[in-house]
Coordinates of N, CA and C in Angstrom, one line a residue:
M208 N 109.9 194.9 188.7 CA 109.8 195.4 187.6 C 111.0 194.4 187.2
P209 N 110.9 194.0 185.4 CA 111.5 193.2 185.1 C 113.0 193.5 185.0
G210 N 113.7 192.5 185.2 CA 115.3 192.6 185.3 C 115.5 193.5 186.8
H211 N 115.0 193.1 187.4 CA 115.3 193.7 188.8 C 115.9 192.9 189.7
Q212 N 117.1 193.0 190.3 CA 117.7 192.2 191.2 C 117.7 192.6 192.6
G213 N 117.1 192.3 193.4 CA 116.6 192.5 194.8 C 117.5 192.1 195.2
P214 N 117.9 192.3 196.7 CA 118.6 192.0 197.7 C 118.8 190.6 198.0
P215 N 120.1 190.1 198.2 CA 120.1 188.3 198.9 C 119.2 187.9 199.6
H216 N 118.3 186.6 199.6 CA 117.9 186.2 200.4 C 118.3 185.3 201.0
P217 N 118.9 186.1 202.7 CA 119.4 184.6 203.1 C 118.6 183.3 204.0
G218 N 119.2 182.3 203.7 CA 118.5 181.0 203.6 C 117.7 180.3 202.8
G219 N 118.1 180.6 201.2 CA 117.2 180.2 200.3 C 117.2 181.0 199.3
P220 N 117.0 180.6 198.2 CA 117.2 180.7 196.4 C 116.2 181.8 196.1
P221 N 115.9 183.0 195.6 CA 115.2 184.3 195.3 C 113.9 183.8 195.5
P222 N 112.5 184.3 194.8 CA 111.3 184.2 194.8 C 110.9 183.9 193.5
Y223 N 112.0 183.9 192.5 CA 111.4 183.8 191.3 C 112.5 183.4 190.6
G224 N 113.2 182.4 191.3 CA 114.3 181.3 190.3 C 115.5 181.7 190.1
G225 N 115.1 183.2 190.4 CA 117.0 184.0 190.0 C 117.8 183.1 191.2
Y226 N 119.2 183.2 190.9 CA 120.4 182.7 192.0 C 120.9 184.0 191.9
D227 N 121.2 183.9 193.1 CA 122.3 185.0 193.6 C 123.9 184.3 193.9
Q228 N 124.6 185.5 194.5 CA 125.7 184.9 194.5 C 126.0 183.4 195.8
G229 N 125.1 183.2 196.5 CA 125.1 182.4 197.7 C 124.4 181.0 197.2
F230 N 124.1 180.7 196.1 CA 123.4 179.5 195.5 C 124.1 179.2 194.3
R231 N 124.3 178.1 194.4 CA 124.7 177.5 192.8 C 124.1 176.4 192.8
P232 N 123.8 176.6 190.9 CA 122.7 175.5 190.1 C 123.3 174.3 190.0
P233 N 122.1 173.2 190.2 CA 122.1 172.4 190.2 C 123.4 171.5 189.0
P234 N 123.8 170.2 189.3 CA 124.4 169.6 188.1 C 123.7 169.5 187.1
P235 N 124.3 169.2 185.9 CA 123.6 169.2 184.7 C 123.6 167.4 184.9
P236 N 122.4 166.7 184.2 CA 122.1 165.4 184.3 C 123.1 164.7 183.5
P237 N 123.4 163.7 183.3 CA 124.8 162.8 182.6 C 124.1 163.1 181.5
R238 N 125.3 162.9 180.6 CA 125.4 163.0 178.6 C 124.8 161.9 178.4
G239 N 123.8 162.1 177.6 CA 123.2 160.9 177.1 C 122.0 160.6 177.6
A240 N 121.9 160.9 178.8 CA 120.5 160.6 180.1 C 119.8 161.2 180.0
P241 N 118.3 161.6 179.6 CA 116.7 162.2 179.7 C 117.3 162.8 181.5
G242 N 116.4 164.2 181.2 CA 116.6 165.0 182.4 C 115.7 164.5 183.1
G243 N 116.0 164.2 184.6 CA 115.0 163.6 185.2 C 114.5 162.0 185.6
Q244 N 115.9 161.3 184.3 CA 115.9 159.9 184.5 C 116.4 159.6 185.9
A245 N 115.7 158.1 186.8 CA 116.1 157.3 187.4 C 118.1 156.8 187.0
R246 N 118.8 156.5 188.2 CA 120.0 156.1 187.8 C 119.8 154.5 188.2
S247 N 120.7 153.8 186.8 CA 120.1 152.2 186.9 C 120.3 151.3 188.3
H248 N 120.7 152.1 189.5 CA 121.2 151.4 190.2 C 121.4 152.3 191.8
P249 N 121.0 151.9 192.5 CA 121.1 152.8 193.8 C 122.3 153.3 194.0
A250 N 122.4 154.0 194.2 CA 123.8 154.7 195.3 C 123.9 154.4 196.2
T251 N 125.4 153.9 196.7 CA 125.8 153.6 197.6 C 125.8 154.7 198.6
A252 N 125.2 153.9 200.1 CA 124.7 154.7 201.3 C 126.0 155.4 201.6
P253 N 126.0 156.7 201.7 CA 127.3 157.4 202.7 C 128.0 156.6 203.8
G254 N 129.0 156.6 203.7 CA 129.8 155.9 204.6 C 130.1 154.5 204.2
L255 N 129.5 153.5 203.2 CA 129.1 152.4 202.7 C 130.4 152.3 201.4
S256 N 131.2 150.8 201.0 CA 131.7 150.7 200.2 C 131.2 149.7 199.6
A257 N 131.0 149.5 198.4 CA 130.8 148.3 197.6 C 131.3 147.0 197.4
V258 N 133.1 147.3 198.1 CA 133.3 146.0 198.0 C 133.0 145.1 199.3
P259 N 132.6 145.3 200.1 CA 131.9 144.0 200.8 C 131.2 143.1 200.1
F260 N 129.9 144.1 199.7 CA 128.8 143.3 198.8 C 129.7 142.2 197.4
Q261 N 130.7 143.0 197.0 CA 131.1 142.2 195.6 C 132.1 140.7 196.7
R262 N 132.6 140.8 197.6 CA 133.0 139.6 198.6 C 132.1 138.8 198.8
R263 N 131.0 139.3 199.8 CA 130.1 138.5 200.2 C 129.6 137.4 198.5
T264 N 129.3 138.3 197.5 CA 129.0 137.5 196.1 C 129.6 136.8 195.4
A265 N 131.1 136.9 196.0 CA 132.3 135.7 195.2 C 132.2 134.7 196.2
V266 N 131.8 134.9 197.7 CA 132.2 133.6 198.5 C 130.7 132.8 198.3
V267 N 129.7 133.3 198.2 CA 128.5 132.7 197.8 C 128.9 131.7 196.3
R268 N 129.4 132.3 196.0 CA 129.7 131.6 194.1 C 130.7 130.3 194.9
I269 N 131.9 130.7 195.4 CA 132.4 129.4 196.1 C 131.6 128.4 196.7
I270 N 130.7 128.8 197.3 CA 130.5 127.8 198.5 C 129.5 126.7 197.2
G271 N 129.2 127.6 196.4 CA 128.2 127.0 195.5 C 129.0 125.8 194.8
L272 N 130.0 126.1 194.1 CA 130.8 125.6 193.4 C 131.3 124.3 194.3
V273 N 131.7 124.6 195.4 CA 132.0 123.4 196.5 C 131.0 122.3 196.8
G274 N 130.1 122.9 197.1 CA 128.4 122.1 196.9 C 128.4 121.1 196.0
I275 N 128.6 121.7 194.7 CA 128.6 120.8 193.6 C 129.1 119.8 193.5
A276 N 130.5 120.2 193.6 CA 131.5 119.5 193.5 C 131.4 117.9 194.9
V277 N 130.8 118.2 195.7 CA 130.7 117.4 196.8 C 129.8 116.6 196.8
V278 N 128.5 116.9 195.8 CA 127.3 115.8 195.2 C 127.6 115.2 194.5
S279 N 128.2 115.7 193.3 CA 128.9 115.3 191.8 C 129.7 114.1 192.4
G280 N 130.9 114.3 193.8 CA 131.8 112.8 194.2 C 130.9 112.2 195.0
L281 N 129.7 112.5 195.3 CA 128.9 111.3 196.0 C 128.2 110.3 195.0
V282 N 127.9 111.1 194.5 CA 127.1 110.5 192.8 C 128.1 109.0 192.2
W283 N 129.2 110.0 192.0 CA 130.1 108.9 191.3 C 130.5 107.6 192.4
M284 N 130.8 108.0 193.7 CA 131.3 107.0 194.2 C 129.8 106.2 194.4
M285 N 128.6 106.7 194.4 CA 127.3 105.6 194.5 C 127.7 104.5 193.2
F286 N 127.7 105.2 192.0 CA 127.2 104.4 190.6 C 129.4 103.7 190.8
Q287 N 130.2 103.7 191.5 CA 131.1 103.1 191.1 C 130.7 101.7 192.0
S288 N 130.6 102.4 193.3 CA 130.2 101.0 194.8 C 129.5 100.1 193.9
G289 N 128.2 100.2 192.9 CA 127.1 99.1 192.5 C 127.7 98.1 191.0
E290 N 129.0 98.5 190.8 CA 130.0 98.0 189.6 C 130.5 96.9 189.7
G291 N 130.9 96.4 189.0 CA 131.8 94.9 189.2 C 131.3 94.0 189.0
P292 N 131.8 92.5 188.6 CA 131.2 91.9 188.3 C 130.3 90.8 189.8
K293 N 129.1 90.4 189.4 CA 128.6 90.1 190.2 C 127.9 88.5 190.0
S294 N 128.2 87.7 191.1 CA 126.9 86.2 190.9 C 125.5 86.5 190.5
S295 N 124.8 85.3 190.0 CA 123.6 85.7 190.0 C 122.7 86.2 191.2
S296 N 123.8 85.3 192.4 CA 122.7 85.7 193.7 C 123.0 87.5 194.4
G297 N 123.8 88.0 193.3 CA 124.2 89.3 194.4 C 125.7 89.7 194.2
S298 N 126.3 88.3 195.3 CA 127.5 88.5 195.7 C 128.7 88.2 194.8
P299 N 130.2 89.3 195.2 CA 130.6 89.4 194.3 C 131.2 87.6 193.9
T300 N 131.5 87.8 192.5 CA 132.1 86.6 191.8 C 133.1 85.9 192.4
P301 N 133.7 85.2 192.8 CA 134.9 84.1 193.5 C 135.8 84.9 192.4
S302 N 136.9 84.5 193.0 CA 137.9 84.3 192.4 C 138.7 83.2 191.6
S303 N 139.1 82.8 190.5 CA 139.4 81.7 189.9 C 140.0 80.8 190.5
A304 N 141.1 81.3 191.4 CA 142.0 80.2 192.6 C 141.1 79.4 193.3
S305 N 139.9 80.4 193.6 CA 138.8 79.3 194.5 C 137.9 78.5 194.0
Q306 N 137.8 78.9 192.5 CA 137.0 77.8 191.9 C 137.7 76.5 191.0
V307 N 136.7 75.3 192.0 CA 137.3 73.7 191.6 C 136.6 73.7 190.6
P308 N 136.9 73.0 189.7 CA 136.1 72.3 188.7 C 135.3 71.1 188.6
A309 N 134.2 71.0 188.3 CA 133.5 69.7 188.3 C 134.6 68.2 187.4
G310 N 133.9 67.6 188.6 CA 134.6 66.1 188.4 C 133.7 64.7 188.3
E311 N 134.7 63.7 189.0 CA 133.5 62.5 188.5 C 132.7 62.3 190.3
F312 N 133.8 62.6 190.9 CA 133.2 62.1 192.2 C 132.7 63.4 193.4
E313 N 131.9 63.2 194.7 CA 131.9 64.6 195.2 C 132.5 64.1 196.6
F314 N 133.1 65.6 196.8 CA 134.1 65.6 198.1 C 134.1 66.3 199.2
T315 N 133.8 65.9 200.3 CA 133.6 67.0 201.0 C 134.9 67.0 202.4
P316 N 135.5 68.1 202.8 CA 136.2 68.8 203.4 C 135.9 67.9 204.9
S317 N 136.8 67.1 205.6 CA 137.0 66.2 206.4 C 136.4 67.2 207.9
T318 N 135.6 66.6 208.7 CA 135.0 67.3 209.8 C 136.2 67.4 211.1
Q319 N 136.9 66.5 211.0 CA 138.5 67.1 212.2 C 139.2 67.6 211.1
A320 N 139.2 68.2 209.4 CA 140.4 69.0 209.1 C 139.2 69.9 208.6
P321 N 138.6 70.6 208.9 CA 137.5 71.5 207.7 C 138.3 72.9 207.3
A322 N 139.7 72.9 207.8 CA 140.2 74.0 206.5 C 141.8 73.3 206.2
P323 N 142.4 73.6 205.3 CA 143.1 73.2 204.7 C 144.8 73.6 205.7
R324 N 145.4 72.6 206.2 CA 146.5 73.0 207.0 C 148.0 73.1 206.3
R325 N 148.1 74.6 207.1 CA 149.8 75.3 205.6 C 150.8 75.2 207.0
D326 N 151.9 74.8 206.7 CA 153.4 74.5 207.3 C 154.4 75.1 206.0
A327 N 155.5 75.9 207.1 CA 156.3 76.8 206.2 C 157.7 75.7 205.8
E328 N 157.5 74.4 206.2 CA 158.5 73.2 205.6 C 158.4 72.2 205.7
C329 N 158.8 71.2 204.8 CA 158.1 70.1 204.3 C 158.9 68.8 204.9
A330 N 160.2 69.5 205.7 CA 161.4 68.2 206.1 C 160.6 67.3 206.7
S331 N 160.0 67.8 208.1 CA 159.4 67.0 209.5 C 158.1 66.8 208.9
H332 N 157.5 66.8 207.9 CA 156.4 66.2 207.5 C 156.5 65.1 206.3
A333 N 157.6 64.4 206.3 CA 158.0 63.9 204.8 C 158.4 62.5 205.6
Y334 N 159.2 61.2 204.7 CA 159.5 60.2 205.2 C 160.4 60.0 204.0
G335 N 161.5 58.6 204.3 CA 162.2 58.6 203.2 C 163.0 59.4 202.5
Q336 N 163.4 58.9 201.3 CA 163.9 60.2 200.5 C 163.7 60.9 200.1
A337 N 162.0 61.9 200.3 CA 161.5 62.9 200.7 C 161.8 63.5 201.4
K338 N 162.4 63.1 202.4 CA 162.4 63.3 203.6 C 163.9 64.6 203.5
D339 N 164.8 63.4 202.9 CA 166.1 63.7 202.3 C 166.8 65.3 201.5
F340 N 165.5 64.5 200.8 CA 165.3 65.8 199.4 C 165.3 67.2 199.9
F341 N 164.3 67.0 201.0 CA 163.5 68.5 201.5 C 164.7 69.2 202.2
T342 N 165.4 68.0 203.0 CA 166.1 69.0 204.1 C 167.7 69.7 202.9
K343 N 167.6 69.2 201.8 CA 168.7 69.7 201.5 C 168.0 71.0 200.3
T344 N 167.0 70.7 199.9 CA 166.3 71.5 199.0 C 164.7 71.8 199.3
P345 N 164.9 72.8 200.7 CA 163.6 73.4 201.1 C 162.7 73.7 200.4
C346 N 161.2 73.3 201.0 CA 160.4 74.2 200.1 C 159.7 75.3 200.6
E347 N 159.0 75.5 199.9 CA 158.5 77.3 200.3 C 157.3 77.2 201.1
E348 N 156.4 76.0 200.9 CA 155.3 75.9 201.6 C 154.4 74.5 201.2
L349 N 154.0 73.7 202.7 CA 153.0 72.7 202.7 C 151.9 73.1 202.6
I350 N 151.0 72.8 201.9 CA 149.4 72.6 202.1 C 149.2 71.3 202.0
R351 N 148.0 71.2 202.9 CA 147.0 69.8 203.1 C 145.8 70.0 203.5
A352 N 145.1 69.2 202.8 CA 143.6 68.8 203.2 C 143.2 67.3 202.8
L353 N 142.2 66.9 203.8 CA 141.6 65.5 203.9 C 140.5 66.4 203.6
Y354 N 139.7 65.0 202.6 CA 138.3 64.7 202.0 C 137.9 63.7 202.1
T355 N 136.7 63.6 202.0 CA 135.8 62.0 202.1 C 134.9 62.3 200.8
T356 N 134.5 61.0 200.6 CA 133.3 60.2 199.5 C 133.3 59.0 200.0
T357 N 132.4 58.8 199.4 CA 131.8 57.5 199.4 C 131.3 56.7 198.0
A358 N 132.2 56.8 197.1 CA 132.4 56.0 195.9 C 132.9 54.6 196.5
A359 N 133.4 53.9 197.2 CA 133.6 52.5 197.2 C 132.6 51.7 197.0
A360 N 133.0 50.4 196.8 CA 131.5 49.2 196.9 C 130.8 49.6 198.5
G361 N 129.9 49.3 198.4 CA 128.7 49.3 199.6 C 128.7 50.5 200.2
G362 N 129.2 51.7 199.8 CA 129.0 53.0 200.6 C 130.0 53.3 201.3
A363 N 131.5 52.4 201.8 CA 132.6 53.1 202.3 C 132.7 54.1 202.5
K364 N 133.4 54.7 203.1 CA 133.7 55.9 202.9 C 135.1 56.3 202.6
V365 N 135.6 57.0 202.0 CA 136.6 56.7 201.3 C 137.9 58.0 201.5
H366 N 138.7 58.1 202.2 CA 139.6 59.3 202.9 C 140.3 59.7 201.8
T367 N 140.6 61.0 201.2 CA 141.6 61.1 200.2 C 142.2 62.6 200.5
S368 N 143.6 62.2 200.8 CA 144.2 63.3 201.4 C 145.0 64.1 200.0
V369 N 145.0 65.6 200.0 CA 145.3 66.2 198.8 C 146.1 67.3 199.2
A370 N 147.2 67.1 199.1 CA 148.7 68.1 199.5 C 149.2 68.9 198.1
V371 N 149.6 70.1 198.8 CA 150.5 71.0 197.5 C 151.8 70.9 197.8
V372 N 152.3 70.7 197.7 CA 154.1 70.9 197.7 C 154.6 72.1 196.6
R373 N 155.0 73.3 197.4 CA 154.9 74.6 196.7 C 156.8 74.9 196.7
M374 N 157.7 74.4 196.2 CA 158.8 74.9 195.8 C 159.4 76.1 195.2
K375 N 160.9 76.5 195.8 CA 161.3 77.9 195.5 C 161.4 77.9 193.8
S376 N 161.4 77.1 192.8 CA 161.7 76.9 191.5 C 160.9 75.9 190.7
A377 N 161.0 76.1 189.8 CA 160.1 74.8 188.5 C 161.3 74.1 188.9
A378 N 162.5 74.1 188.6 CA 163.4 73.5 189.1 C 163.0 72.0 189.7
D379 N 163.4 72.8 191.0 CA 162.9 72.0 191.9 C 161.8 71.2 192.1
A380 N 161.0 71.4 191.8 CA 159.7 71.1 191.4 C 159.5 70.1 190.6
T381 N 160.2 70.2 189.8 CA 160.6 68.8 188.7 C 161.2 67.7 189.6
A382 N 162.4 68.5 189.8 CA 163.3 67.4 190.7 C 162.6 66.6 192.0
L383 N 161.6 67.3 192.7 CA 160.6 66.2 193.9 C 159.4 65.7 193.1
M384 N 159.0 65.8 191.5 CA 157.9 65.1 191.1 C 158.5 63.8 190.6
E385 N 159.9 63.8 190.0 CA 160.3 62.3 189.4 C 161.1 61.7 190.5
L386 N 161.5 62.1 191.9 CA 161.7 61.8 193.3 C 160.6 60.9 193.3
T387 N 159.5 61.4 193.7 CA 158.3 60.6 194.5 C 157.5 59.3 193.5
N388 N 157.2 59.9 192.3 CA 156.5 58.8 191.2 C 157.1 57.9 191.2
R389 N 158.3 57.5 191.7 CA 159.3 56.1 191.9 C 158.9 55.5 193.5
D390 N 158.5 54.3 193.2 CA 157.4 53.7 194.3 C 159.3 53.4 195.3
G391 N 158.8 53.4 196.5 CA 159.4 53.5 197.3 C 160.5 54.5 197.8
T392 N 160.3 55.5 197.7 CA 161.5 57.1 197.5 C 161.0 57.9 198.9
G393 N 159.5 57.2 199.4 CA 158.8 58.3 200.1 C 158.2 59.3 199.8
N394 N 157.4 60.3 200.6 CA 156.9 61.2 200.0 C 155.8 62.1 201.1
V395 N 155.4 63.0 201.0 CA 155.0 64.1 202.0 C 154.6 63.5 202.9
N396 N 153.5 63.5 204.4 CA 152.8 62.6 204.8 C 151.4 63.1 204.9
D397 N 150.6 62.1 204.6 CA 149.0 62.9 204.8 C 148.8 63.3 206.2
L398 N 147.5 64.1 206.5 CA 147.1 64.3 207.4 C 147.2 63.3 208.5
V399 N 146.6 61.8 208.1 CA 146.5 61.1 208.8 C 147.8 60.3 209.5
K400 N 149.0 59.9 208.6 CA 150.3 59.6 209.4 C 150.8 60.5 210.0
D401 N 150.1 62.1 209.6 CA 150.9 62.7 210.7 C 150.3 63.1 212.0
G402 N 149.2 62.2 211.9 CA 148.8 62.2 213.4 C 148.0 63.5 213.3
A403 N 147.4 64.3 212.4 CA 146.5 65.0 212.5 C 145.2 65.3 212.7
V404 N 144.8 64.1 212.2 CA 143.4 63.7 211.8 C 143.3 62.1 212.4
K405 N 142.7 61.5 213.3 CA 142.5 60.6 214.0 C 141.3 59.6 212.7
V406 N 141.6 58.7 212.2 CA 140.7 57.6 211.6 C 140.4 56.2 212.0
D407 N 139.3 55.9 212.3 CA 139.7 54.1 212.6 C 139.8 53.4 211.6
G408 N 140.6 52.3 211.9 CA 141.2 51.3 210.8 C 142.4 51.8 209.8
I409 N 142.6 53.2 210.0 CA 143.7 53.6 208.7 C 144.8 54.4 209.7
T410 N 145.8 54.1 209.2 CA 147.1 54.7 210.3 C 148.3 55.7 209.0
T411 N 147.7 56.0 207.5 CA 148.4 56.4 206.5 C 147.2 56.0 205.2
L412 N 147.7 57.1 204.1 CA 146.3 56.8 203.0 C 147.4 56.2 202.0
G413 N 148.8 55.9 202.6 CA 149.8 55.8 201.0 C 149.5 54.5 200.8
G414 N 148.9 53.3 201.2 CA 149.2 52.5 200.8 C 147.8 52.0 199.9
G415 N 147.0 52.9 199.6 CA 145.9 53.3 198.7 C 145.7 53.6 196.9
G416 N 145.3 54.5 196.7 CA 145.6 55.2 195.5 C 146.3 56.2 195.4
Y417 N 147.2 56.3 194.3 CA 147.9 57.3 194.3 C 148.0 58.3 193.3
A418 N 147.8 59.4 192.8 CA 147.7 60.5 191.7 C 148.9 61.4 192.4
S419 N 149.6 62.3 191.2 CA 150.0 63.2 191.3 C 150.4 64.4 190.2
T420 N 151.0 65.2 189.8 CA 150.6 66.3 189.0 C 151.3 67.1 189.5
L421 N 152.0 68.0 188.3 CA 153.1 69.2 188.3 C 152.1 70.8 187.5
S422 N 152.6 71.4 188.2 CA 152.2 72.7 188.0 C 153.2 73.9 188.6
D423 N 154.4 74.5 187.6 CA 155.3 75.4 187.7 C 155.8 74.8 188.5
R424 N 155.7 75.4 190.0 CA 156.6 75.2 191.0 C 155.7 74.4 192.2
D425 N 154.6 73.9 191.9 CA 153.7 73.3 192.8 C 153.8 71.9 192.0
V426 N 154.0 71.0 193.0 CA 153.4 69.7 192.9 C 152.5 69.0 194.1
V427 N 151.1 68.7 193.2 CA 150.3 68.2 194.3 C 150.3 66.5 193.7
I428 N 150.2 66.4 195.4 CA 150.2 64.6 195.7 C 148.7 64.2 195.8
V429 N 148.1 62.9 195.6 CA 147.2 62.8 195.8 C 146.8 61.4 196.6
E430 N 146.8 60.8 197.9 CA 146.3 59.7 198.4 C 145.0 59.2 198.6
S431 N 144.6 58.2 198.5 CA 142.9 57.7 198.7 C 143.0 56.4 199.5
D432 N 142.3 56.0 200.1 CA 142.5 54.8 200.8 C 141.1 54.9 201.6
T433 N 140.4 53.8 202.0 CA 139.3 53.2 202.9 C 139.9 52.7 203.8
A434 N 139.1 52.6 205.1 CA 139.8 51.8 206.6 C 139.7 50.1 206.0
K435 N 140.8 49.2 206.5 CA 141.4 48.0 206.0 C 140.2 47.0 206.0
A436 N 138.7 47.2 206.8 CA 137.6 46.1 206.4 C 137.3 46.7 205.0
D437 N 137.2 47.8 204.7 CA 136.4 47.8 203.5 C 137.5 47.7 201.9
N438 N 138.5 47.7 202.2 CA 139.8 47.5 201.2 C 139.6 46.4 200.5
T439 N 138.8 45.5 200.6 CA 139.3 43.7 199.9 C 138.4 43.9 198.6
G440 N 138.9 43.4 197.9 CA 138.5 43.3 197.0 C 139.7 43.3 195.4
A441 N 139.2 43.3 194.2 CA 140.5 43.1 193.4 C 140.4 44.5 192.7
G442 N 139.5 44.9 192.9 CA 139.3 46.4 192.1 C 139.6 47.6 193.2
H443 N 139.4 47.5 194.2 CA 139.9 48.4 195.1 C 140.8 49.4 194.9
I444 N 142.2 48.5 194.2 CA 143.4 49.7 193.9 C 142.9 50.5 192.8
D445 N 142.4 50.0 192.3 CA 142.2 50.9 191.1 C 141.2 51.9 191.0
L446 N 140.2 51.6 191.9 CA 139.1 52.5 192.1 C 139.7 53.7 192.9
M447 N 140.6 53.0 194.0 CA 141.2 54.6 194.6 C 142.2 55.6 194.3
R448 N 142.6 54.6 192.7 CA 143.8 55.3 192.2 C 142.7 56.7 191.4
R449 N 141.6 56.0 190.9 CA 140.6 56.8 189.9 C 139.7 57.9 191.0
I450 N 139.8 57.6 192.2 CA 139.4 58.8 192.9 C 140.2 59.6 193.2
S451 N 141.8 59.5 193.6 CA 142.6 60.3 193.3 C 143.1 61.1 192.7
A452 N 142.6 60.4 191.2 CA 143.3 61.2 189.8 C 142.1 62.2 189.7
D453 N 140.9 62.2 190.1 CA 140.2 62.9 190.5 C 140.2 64.1 190.7
A454 N 140.7 63.9 192.2 CA 140.5 64.6 193.8 C 141.8 65.8 193.0
L455 N 142.9 65.7 192.3 CA 143.4 66.6 192.1 C 142.8 68.0 191.2
R456 N 142.0 67.8 191.3 CA 141.3 69.1 190.5 C 141.0 70.1 192.3
L457 N 141.0 69.3 193.3 CA 141.1 69.9 194.5 C 141.9 70.8 194.7
A458 N 143.1 70.6 194.3 CA 144.0 71.6 194.7 C 143.8 73.0 194.3
A459 N 142.9 73.4 193.4 CA 143.1 74.6 192.5 C 142.3 75.3 193.6
G460 N 141.4 74.7 194.9 CA 140.7 75.6 196.0 C 141.6 75.8 196.9
L461 N 143.0 75.1 197.4 CA 143.9 75.2 198.3 C 145.1 76.7 198.2
G462 N 144.8 77.2 196.9 CA 145.4 78.2 196.6 C 146.9 77.9 196.5

């Protein structure tokens, strides 16, 4: 009969949709959402939390940013390694100190002294008044090299000594230059006179052509000569002086 309420039904709702005191109605749907509409995201499973998922997401993002930074750094390093002035052959351009300007004669390093010889003092490698000068006014460094050229008459080999005397001040270098440019005052030994190189028919290059120049603390001294059998002729000394003057440029390659 309508409106009749039967006795409670244990274990379930009454058969006609009514609710007795043992059952509660379902909660209403969220406000603003139509009834029966699915949630925008699945509910977290019982016993689990959304925090670990968020942490994993943050870790993945950090790893991604680190990866991008590493790749960017590698690209930048590769780009930098390809920069810088290069010569036409692809090798690095040498420094200006090692570049020797072109000149009149072609010089070749002596086979007995292919590399420059460097000494930390000058007095024991000098003679005459120059030796006394270095005893009182020590140099900072002595750099000497020996070259050959075939500019002499008949293709005779010319031996050319290039010495760079580096003083401790420009004033000391000027004083040395003034001393050694006077005749009979001595000088630094060339490698032949010092006994470091043996050349048949030559004991010193000091009797040939002489040239010198001053550059701040450096005094460049050049001497050239041939073996005595080849140094005959009126123009021999003039030619040796011309060769020595041209060889002054070789000091640029000695550092």
